[in-house]
GROMACS .gro file of N, CA and C in nm:
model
  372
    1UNK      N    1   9.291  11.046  13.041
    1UNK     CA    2   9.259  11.017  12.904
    1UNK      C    3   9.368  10.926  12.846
    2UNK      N    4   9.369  10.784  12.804
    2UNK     CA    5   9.417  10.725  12.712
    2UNK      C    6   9.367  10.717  12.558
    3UNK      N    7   9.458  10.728  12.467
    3UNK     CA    8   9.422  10.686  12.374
    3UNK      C    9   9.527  10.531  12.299
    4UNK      N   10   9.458  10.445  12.261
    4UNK     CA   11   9.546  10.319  12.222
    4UNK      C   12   9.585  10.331  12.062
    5UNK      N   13   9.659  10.342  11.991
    5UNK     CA   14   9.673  10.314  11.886
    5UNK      C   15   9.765  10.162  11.799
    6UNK      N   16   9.719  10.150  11.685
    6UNK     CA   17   9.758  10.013  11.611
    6UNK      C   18   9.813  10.057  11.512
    7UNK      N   19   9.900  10.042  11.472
    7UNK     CA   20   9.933  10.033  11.302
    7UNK      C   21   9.847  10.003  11.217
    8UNK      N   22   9.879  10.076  11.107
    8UNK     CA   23   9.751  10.073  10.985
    8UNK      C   24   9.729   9.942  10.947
    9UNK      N   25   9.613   9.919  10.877
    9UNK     CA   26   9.664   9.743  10.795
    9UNK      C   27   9.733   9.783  10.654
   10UNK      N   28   9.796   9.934  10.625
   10UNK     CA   29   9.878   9.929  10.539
   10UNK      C   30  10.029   9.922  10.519
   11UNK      N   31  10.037   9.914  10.646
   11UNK     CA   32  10.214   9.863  10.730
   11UNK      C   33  10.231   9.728  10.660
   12UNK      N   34  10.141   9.656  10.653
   12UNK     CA   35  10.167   9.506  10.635
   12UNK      C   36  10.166   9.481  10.495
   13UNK      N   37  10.106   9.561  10.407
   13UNK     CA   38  10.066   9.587  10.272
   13UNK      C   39  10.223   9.638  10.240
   14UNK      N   40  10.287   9.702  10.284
   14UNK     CA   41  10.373   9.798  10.263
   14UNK      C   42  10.505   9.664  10.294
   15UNK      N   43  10.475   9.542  10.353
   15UNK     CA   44  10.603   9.440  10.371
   15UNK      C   45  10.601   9.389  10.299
   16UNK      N   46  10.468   9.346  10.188
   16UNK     CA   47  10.446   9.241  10.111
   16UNK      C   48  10.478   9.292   9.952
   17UNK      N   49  10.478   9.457   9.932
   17UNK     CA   50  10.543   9.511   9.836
   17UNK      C   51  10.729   9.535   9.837
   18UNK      N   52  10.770   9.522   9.973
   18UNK     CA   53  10.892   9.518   9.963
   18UNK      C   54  10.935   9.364   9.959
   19UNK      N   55  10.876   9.245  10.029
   19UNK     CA   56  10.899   9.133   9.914
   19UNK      C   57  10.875   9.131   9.791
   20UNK      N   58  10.837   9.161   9.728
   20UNK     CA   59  10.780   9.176   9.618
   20UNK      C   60  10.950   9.230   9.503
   21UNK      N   61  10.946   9.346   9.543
   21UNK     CA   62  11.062   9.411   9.478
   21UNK      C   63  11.181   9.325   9.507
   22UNK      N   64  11.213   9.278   9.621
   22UNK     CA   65  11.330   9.209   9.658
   22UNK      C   66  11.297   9.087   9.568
   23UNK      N   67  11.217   9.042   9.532
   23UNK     CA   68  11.202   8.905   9.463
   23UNK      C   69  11.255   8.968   9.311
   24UNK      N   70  11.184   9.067   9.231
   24UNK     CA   71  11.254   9.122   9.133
   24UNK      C   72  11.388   9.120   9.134
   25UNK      N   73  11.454   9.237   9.222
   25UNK     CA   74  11.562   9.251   9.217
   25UNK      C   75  11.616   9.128   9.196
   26UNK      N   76  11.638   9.044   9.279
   26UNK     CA   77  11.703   8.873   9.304
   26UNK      C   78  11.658   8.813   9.135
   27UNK      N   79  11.581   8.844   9.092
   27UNK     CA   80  11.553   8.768   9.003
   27UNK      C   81  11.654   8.829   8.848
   28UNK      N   82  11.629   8.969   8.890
   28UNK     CA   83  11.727   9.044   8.738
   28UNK      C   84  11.895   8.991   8.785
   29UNK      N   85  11.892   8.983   8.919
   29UNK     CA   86  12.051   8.982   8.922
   29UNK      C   87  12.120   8.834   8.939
   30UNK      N   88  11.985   8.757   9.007
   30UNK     CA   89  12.036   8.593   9.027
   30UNK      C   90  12.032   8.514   8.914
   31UNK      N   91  11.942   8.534   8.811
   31UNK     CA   92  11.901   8.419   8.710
   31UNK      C   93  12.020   8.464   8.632
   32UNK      N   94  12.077   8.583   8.568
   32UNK     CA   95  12.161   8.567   8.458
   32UNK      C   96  12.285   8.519   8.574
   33UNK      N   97  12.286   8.583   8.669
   33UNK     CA   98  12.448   8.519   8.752
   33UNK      C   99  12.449   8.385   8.717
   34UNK      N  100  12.320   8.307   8.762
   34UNK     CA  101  12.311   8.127   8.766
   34UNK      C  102  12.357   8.127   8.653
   35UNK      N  103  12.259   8.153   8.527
   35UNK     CA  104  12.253   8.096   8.402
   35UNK      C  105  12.364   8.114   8.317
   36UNK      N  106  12.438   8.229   8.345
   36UNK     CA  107  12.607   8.280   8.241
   36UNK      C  108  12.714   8.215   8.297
   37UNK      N  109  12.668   8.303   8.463
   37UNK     CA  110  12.814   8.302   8.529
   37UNK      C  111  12.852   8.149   8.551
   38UNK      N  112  12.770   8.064   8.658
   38UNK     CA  113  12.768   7.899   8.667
   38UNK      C  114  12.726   7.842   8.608
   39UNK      N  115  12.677   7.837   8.459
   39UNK     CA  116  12.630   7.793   8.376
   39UNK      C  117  12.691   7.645   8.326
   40UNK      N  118  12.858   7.638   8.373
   40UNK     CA  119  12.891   7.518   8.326
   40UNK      C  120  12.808   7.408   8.389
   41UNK      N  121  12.854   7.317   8.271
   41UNK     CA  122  12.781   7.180   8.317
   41UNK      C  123  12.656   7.170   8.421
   42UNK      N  124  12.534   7.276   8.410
   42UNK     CA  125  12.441   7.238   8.447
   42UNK      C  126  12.395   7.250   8.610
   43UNK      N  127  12.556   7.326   8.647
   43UNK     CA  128  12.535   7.328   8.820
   43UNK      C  129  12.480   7.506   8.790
   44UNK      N  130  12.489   7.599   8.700
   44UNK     CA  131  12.369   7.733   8.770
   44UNK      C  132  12.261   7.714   8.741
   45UNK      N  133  12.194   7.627   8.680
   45UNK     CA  134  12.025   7.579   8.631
   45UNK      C  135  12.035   7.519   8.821
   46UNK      N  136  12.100   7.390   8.856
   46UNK     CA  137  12.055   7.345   8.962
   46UNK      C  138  12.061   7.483   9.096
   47UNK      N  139  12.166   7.546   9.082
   47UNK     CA  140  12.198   7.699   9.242
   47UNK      C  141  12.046   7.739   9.209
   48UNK      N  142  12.045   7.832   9.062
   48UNK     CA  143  11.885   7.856   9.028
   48UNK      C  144  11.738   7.820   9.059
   49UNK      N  145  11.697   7.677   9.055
   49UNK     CA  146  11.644   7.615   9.155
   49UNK      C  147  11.634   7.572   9.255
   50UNK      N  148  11.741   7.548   9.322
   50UNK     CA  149  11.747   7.567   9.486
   50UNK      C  150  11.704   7.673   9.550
   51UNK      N  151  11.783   7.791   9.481
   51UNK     CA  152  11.729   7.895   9.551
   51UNK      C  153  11.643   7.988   9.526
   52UNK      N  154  11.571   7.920   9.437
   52UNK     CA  155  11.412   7.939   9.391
   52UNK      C  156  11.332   7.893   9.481
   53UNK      N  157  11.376   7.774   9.518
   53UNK     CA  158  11.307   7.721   9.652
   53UNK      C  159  11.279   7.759   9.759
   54UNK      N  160  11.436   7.787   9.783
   54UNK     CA  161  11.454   7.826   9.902
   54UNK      C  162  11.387   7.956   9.952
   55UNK      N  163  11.364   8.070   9.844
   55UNK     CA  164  11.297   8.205   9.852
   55UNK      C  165  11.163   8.195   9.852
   56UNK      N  166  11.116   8.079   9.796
   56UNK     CA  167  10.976   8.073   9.780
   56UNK      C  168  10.947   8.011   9.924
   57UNK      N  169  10.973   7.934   9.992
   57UNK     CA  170  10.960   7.895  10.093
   57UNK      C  171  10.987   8.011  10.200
   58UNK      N  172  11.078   8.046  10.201
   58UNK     CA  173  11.147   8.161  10.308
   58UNK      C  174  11.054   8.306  10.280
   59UNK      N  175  10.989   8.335  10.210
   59UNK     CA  176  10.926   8.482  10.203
   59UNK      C  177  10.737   8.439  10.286
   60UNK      N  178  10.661   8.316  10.280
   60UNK     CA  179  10.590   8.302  10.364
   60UNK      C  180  10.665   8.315  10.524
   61UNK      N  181  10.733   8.287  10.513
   61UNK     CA  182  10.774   8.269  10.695
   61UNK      C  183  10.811   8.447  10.702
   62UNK      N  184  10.890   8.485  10.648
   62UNK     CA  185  10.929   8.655  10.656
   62UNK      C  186  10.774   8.728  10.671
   63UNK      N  187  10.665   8.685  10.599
   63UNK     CA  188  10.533   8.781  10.603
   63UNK      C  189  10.489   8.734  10.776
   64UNK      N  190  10.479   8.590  10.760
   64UNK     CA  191  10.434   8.526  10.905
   64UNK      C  192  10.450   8.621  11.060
   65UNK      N  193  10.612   8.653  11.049
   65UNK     CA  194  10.647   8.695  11.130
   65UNK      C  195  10.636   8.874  11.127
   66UNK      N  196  10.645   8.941  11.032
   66UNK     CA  197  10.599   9.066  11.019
   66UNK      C  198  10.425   9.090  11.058
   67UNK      N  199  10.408   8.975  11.029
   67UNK     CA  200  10.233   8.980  11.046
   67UNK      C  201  10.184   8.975  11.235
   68UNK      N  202  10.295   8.840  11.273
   68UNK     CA  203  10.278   8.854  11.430
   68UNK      C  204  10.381   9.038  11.434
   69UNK      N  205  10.491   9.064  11.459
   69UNK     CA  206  10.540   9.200  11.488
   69UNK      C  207  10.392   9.309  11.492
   70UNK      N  208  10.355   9.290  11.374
   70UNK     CA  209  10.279   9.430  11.368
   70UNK      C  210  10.141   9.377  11.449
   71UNK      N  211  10.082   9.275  11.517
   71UNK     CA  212  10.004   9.262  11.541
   71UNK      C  213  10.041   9.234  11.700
   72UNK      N  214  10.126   9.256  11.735
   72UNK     CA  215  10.181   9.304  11.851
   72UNK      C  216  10.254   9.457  11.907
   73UNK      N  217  10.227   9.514  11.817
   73UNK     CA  218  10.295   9.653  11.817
   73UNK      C  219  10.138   9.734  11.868
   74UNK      N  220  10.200   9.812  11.982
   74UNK     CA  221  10.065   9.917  12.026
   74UNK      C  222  10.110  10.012  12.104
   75UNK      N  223  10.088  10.120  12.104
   75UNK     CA  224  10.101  10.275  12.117
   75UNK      C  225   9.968  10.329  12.250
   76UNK      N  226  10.005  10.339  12.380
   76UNK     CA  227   9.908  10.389  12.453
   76UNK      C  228   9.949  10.552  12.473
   77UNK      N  229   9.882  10.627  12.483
   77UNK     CA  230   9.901  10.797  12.508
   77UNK      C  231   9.846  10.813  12.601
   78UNK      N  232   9.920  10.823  12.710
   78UNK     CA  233   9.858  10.908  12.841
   78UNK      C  234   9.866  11.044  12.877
   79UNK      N  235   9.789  11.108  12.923
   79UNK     CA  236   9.871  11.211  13.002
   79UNK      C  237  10.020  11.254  13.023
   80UNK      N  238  10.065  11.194  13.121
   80UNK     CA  239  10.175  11.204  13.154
   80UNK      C  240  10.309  11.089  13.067
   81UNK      N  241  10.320  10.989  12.970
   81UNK     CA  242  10.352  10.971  12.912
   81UNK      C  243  10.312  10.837  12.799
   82UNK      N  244  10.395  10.814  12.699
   82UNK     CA  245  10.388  10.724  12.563
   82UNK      C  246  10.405  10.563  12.595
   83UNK      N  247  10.350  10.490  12.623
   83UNK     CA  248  10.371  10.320  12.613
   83UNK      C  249  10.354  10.291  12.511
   84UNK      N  250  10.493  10.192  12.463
   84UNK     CA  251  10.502  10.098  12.349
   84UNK      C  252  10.512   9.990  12.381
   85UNK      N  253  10.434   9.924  12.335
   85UNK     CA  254  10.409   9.759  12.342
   85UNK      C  255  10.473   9.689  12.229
   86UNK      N  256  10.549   9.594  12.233
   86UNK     CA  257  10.639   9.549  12.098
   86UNK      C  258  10.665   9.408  12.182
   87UNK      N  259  10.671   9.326  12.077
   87UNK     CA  260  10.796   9.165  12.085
   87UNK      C  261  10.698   9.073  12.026
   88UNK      N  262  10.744   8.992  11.990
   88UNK     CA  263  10.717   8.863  11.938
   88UNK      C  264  10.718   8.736  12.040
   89UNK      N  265  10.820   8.731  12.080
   89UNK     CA  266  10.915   8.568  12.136
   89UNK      C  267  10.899   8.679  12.283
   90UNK      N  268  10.949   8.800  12.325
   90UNK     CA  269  10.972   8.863  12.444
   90UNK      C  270  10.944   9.034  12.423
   91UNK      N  271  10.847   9.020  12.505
   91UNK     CA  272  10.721   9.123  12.522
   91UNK      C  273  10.850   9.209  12.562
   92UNK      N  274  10.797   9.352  12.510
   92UNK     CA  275  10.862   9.486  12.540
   92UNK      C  276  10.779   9.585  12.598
   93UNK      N  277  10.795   9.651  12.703
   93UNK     CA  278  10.726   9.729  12.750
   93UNK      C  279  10.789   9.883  12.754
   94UNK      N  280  10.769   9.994  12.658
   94UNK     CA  281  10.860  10.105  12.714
   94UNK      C  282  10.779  10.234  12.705
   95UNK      N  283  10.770  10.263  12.846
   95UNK     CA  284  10.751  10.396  12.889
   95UNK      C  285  10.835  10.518  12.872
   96UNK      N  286  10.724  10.645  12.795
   96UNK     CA  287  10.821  10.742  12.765
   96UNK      C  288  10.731  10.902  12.828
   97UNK      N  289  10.832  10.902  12.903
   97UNK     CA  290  10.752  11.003  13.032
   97UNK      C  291  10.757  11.081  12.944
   98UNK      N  292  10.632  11.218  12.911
   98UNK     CA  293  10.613  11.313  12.837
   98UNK      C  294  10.727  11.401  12.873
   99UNK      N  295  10.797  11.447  12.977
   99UNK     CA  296  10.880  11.550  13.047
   99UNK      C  297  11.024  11.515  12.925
  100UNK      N  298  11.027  11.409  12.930
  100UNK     CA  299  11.181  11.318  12.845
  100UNK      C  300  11.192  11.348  12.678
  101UNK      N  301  11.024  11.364  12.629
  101UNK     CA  302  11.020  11.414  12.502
  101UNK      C  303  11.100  11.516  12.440
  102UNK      N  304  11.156  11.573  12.334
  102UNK     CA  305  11.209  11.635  12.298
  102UNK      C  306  11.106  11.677  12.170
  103UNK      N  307  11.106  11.576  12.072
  103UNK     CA  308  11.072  11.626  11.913
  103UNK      C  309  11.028  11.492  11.854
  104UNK      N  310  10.945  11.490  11.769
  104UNK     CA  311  10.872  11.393  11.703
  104UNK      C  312  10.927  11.417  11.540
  105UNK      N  313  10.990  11.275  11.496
  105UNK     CA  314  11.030  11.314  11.374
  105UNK      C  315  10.964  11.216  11.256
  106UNK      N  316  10.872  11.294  11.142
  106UNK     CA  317  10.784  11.159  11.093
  106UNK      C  318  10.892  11.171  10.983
  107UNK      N  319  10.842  10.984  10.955
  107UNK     CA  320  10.950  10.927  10.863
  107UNK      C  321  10.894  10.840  10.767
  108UNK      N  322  10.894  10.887  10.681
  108UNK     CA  323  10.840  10.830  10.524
  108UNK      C  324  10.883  10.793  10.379
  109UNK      N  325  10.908  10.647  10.380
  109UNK     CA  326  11.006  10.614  10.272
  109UNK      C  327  10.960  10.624  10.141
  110UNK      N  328  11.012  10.569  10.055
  110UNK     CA  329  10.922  10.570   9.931
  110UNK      C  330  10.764  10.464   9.930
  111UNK      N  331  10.778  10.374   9.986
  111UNK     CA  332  10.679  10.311  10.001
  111UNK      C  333  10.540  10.353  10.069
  112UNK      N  334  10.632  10.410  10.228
  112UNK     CA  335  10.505  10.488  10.278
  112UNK      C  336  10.468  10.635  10.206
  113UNK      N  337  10.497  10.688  10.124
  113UNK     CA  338  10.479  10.806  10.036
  113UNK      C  339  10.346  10.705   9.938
  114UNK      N  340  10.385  10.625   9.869
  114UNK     CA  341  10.279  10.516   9.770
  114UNK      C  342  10.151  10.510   9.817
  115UNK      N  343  10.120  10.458   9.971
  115UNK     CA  344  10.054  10.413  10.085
  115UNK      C  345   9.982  10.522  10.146
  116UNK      N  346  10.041  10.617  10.143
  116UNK     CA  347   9.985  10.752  10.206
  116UNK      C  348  10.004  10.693  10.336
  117UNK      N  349  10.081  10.624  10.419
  117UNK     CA  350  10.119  10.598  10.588
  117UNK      C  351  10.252  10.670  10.631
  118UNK      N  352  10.317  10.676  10.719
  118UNK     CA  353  10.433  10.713  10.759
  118UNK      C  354  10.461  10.657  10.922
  119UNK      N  355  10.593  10.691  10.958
  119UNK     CA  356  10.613  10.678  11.094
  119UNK      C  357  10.613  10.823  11.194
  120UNK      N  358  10.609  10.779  11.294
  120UNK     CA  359  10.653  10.891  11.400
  120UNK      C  360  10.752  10.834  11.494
  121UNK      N  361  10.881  10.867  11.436
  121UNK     CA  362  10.986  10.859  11.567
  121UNK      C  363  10.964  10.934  11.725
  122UNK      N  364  10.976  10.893  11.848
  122UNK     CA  365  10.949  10.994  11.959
  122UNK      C  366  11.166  11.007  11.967
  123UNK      N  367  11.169  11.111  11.980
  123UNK     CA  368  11.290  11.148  12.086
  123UNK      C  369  11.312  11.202  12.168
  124UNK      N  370  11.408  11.134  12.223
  124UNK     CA  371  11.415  11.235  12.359
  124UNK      C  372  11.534  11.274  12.387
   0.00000   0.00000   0.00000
């Protein structure tokens, strides 16, 4: 008996709310830094827009690649033990003989609490 499992499609939901907040945060703490702190002569208006840019540009490529991760991530259950399938750029293959198991520890941040998803650590 195998069973294959995938990550939810709320894993990915759950990356695009933590950009999300990180864009806040950056925004309460970067705009007054630019605008008070470097404010002379017109160079924290320009840091401000640069790296307005630069975030707006850089958070498509961050989803891009969370989007390939999780769409490479897969969970086979055998019998006798756990395959994880993982990589992007270089495929991961790891076998976890059931005998090696110890304890399964689920792990749920504030986000996956929101989501109703969580993780399952295996240890061994």
């Amino acid at each position: 008996m195998d069973t294959s499992l995938k990550p939810d499609k709320l894993y990915f939901k759950k990356q695009i709310y933590i950009i999300i907040l990180v864009t806040i945060i950056l925004g309460i703490f970067f705009v007054p830094f630019c605008l008070f702190v470097l404010g002379e002569k017109d160079s924290g208006s320009l840091v401000l827009m640069f790296g307005s840019i630069v975030w707006i540009i850089l958070c498509p490529f961050i989803l891009f690649f969370y989007k390939l991760w999780i769409n490479n991530l897969s969970y086979i259950i055998k019998d006798s033990s756990i395959t994880i399938y993982k990589g992007i750029f270089t495929k991961i293959e790891q076998n976890i003989p059931n005998s090696k198991v110890t304890d399964f520890v689920l792990y749920r941040d504030l986000f996956d609490r929101f989501l109703g998803i969580g993780s399952i650590k295996v240890q061994t």
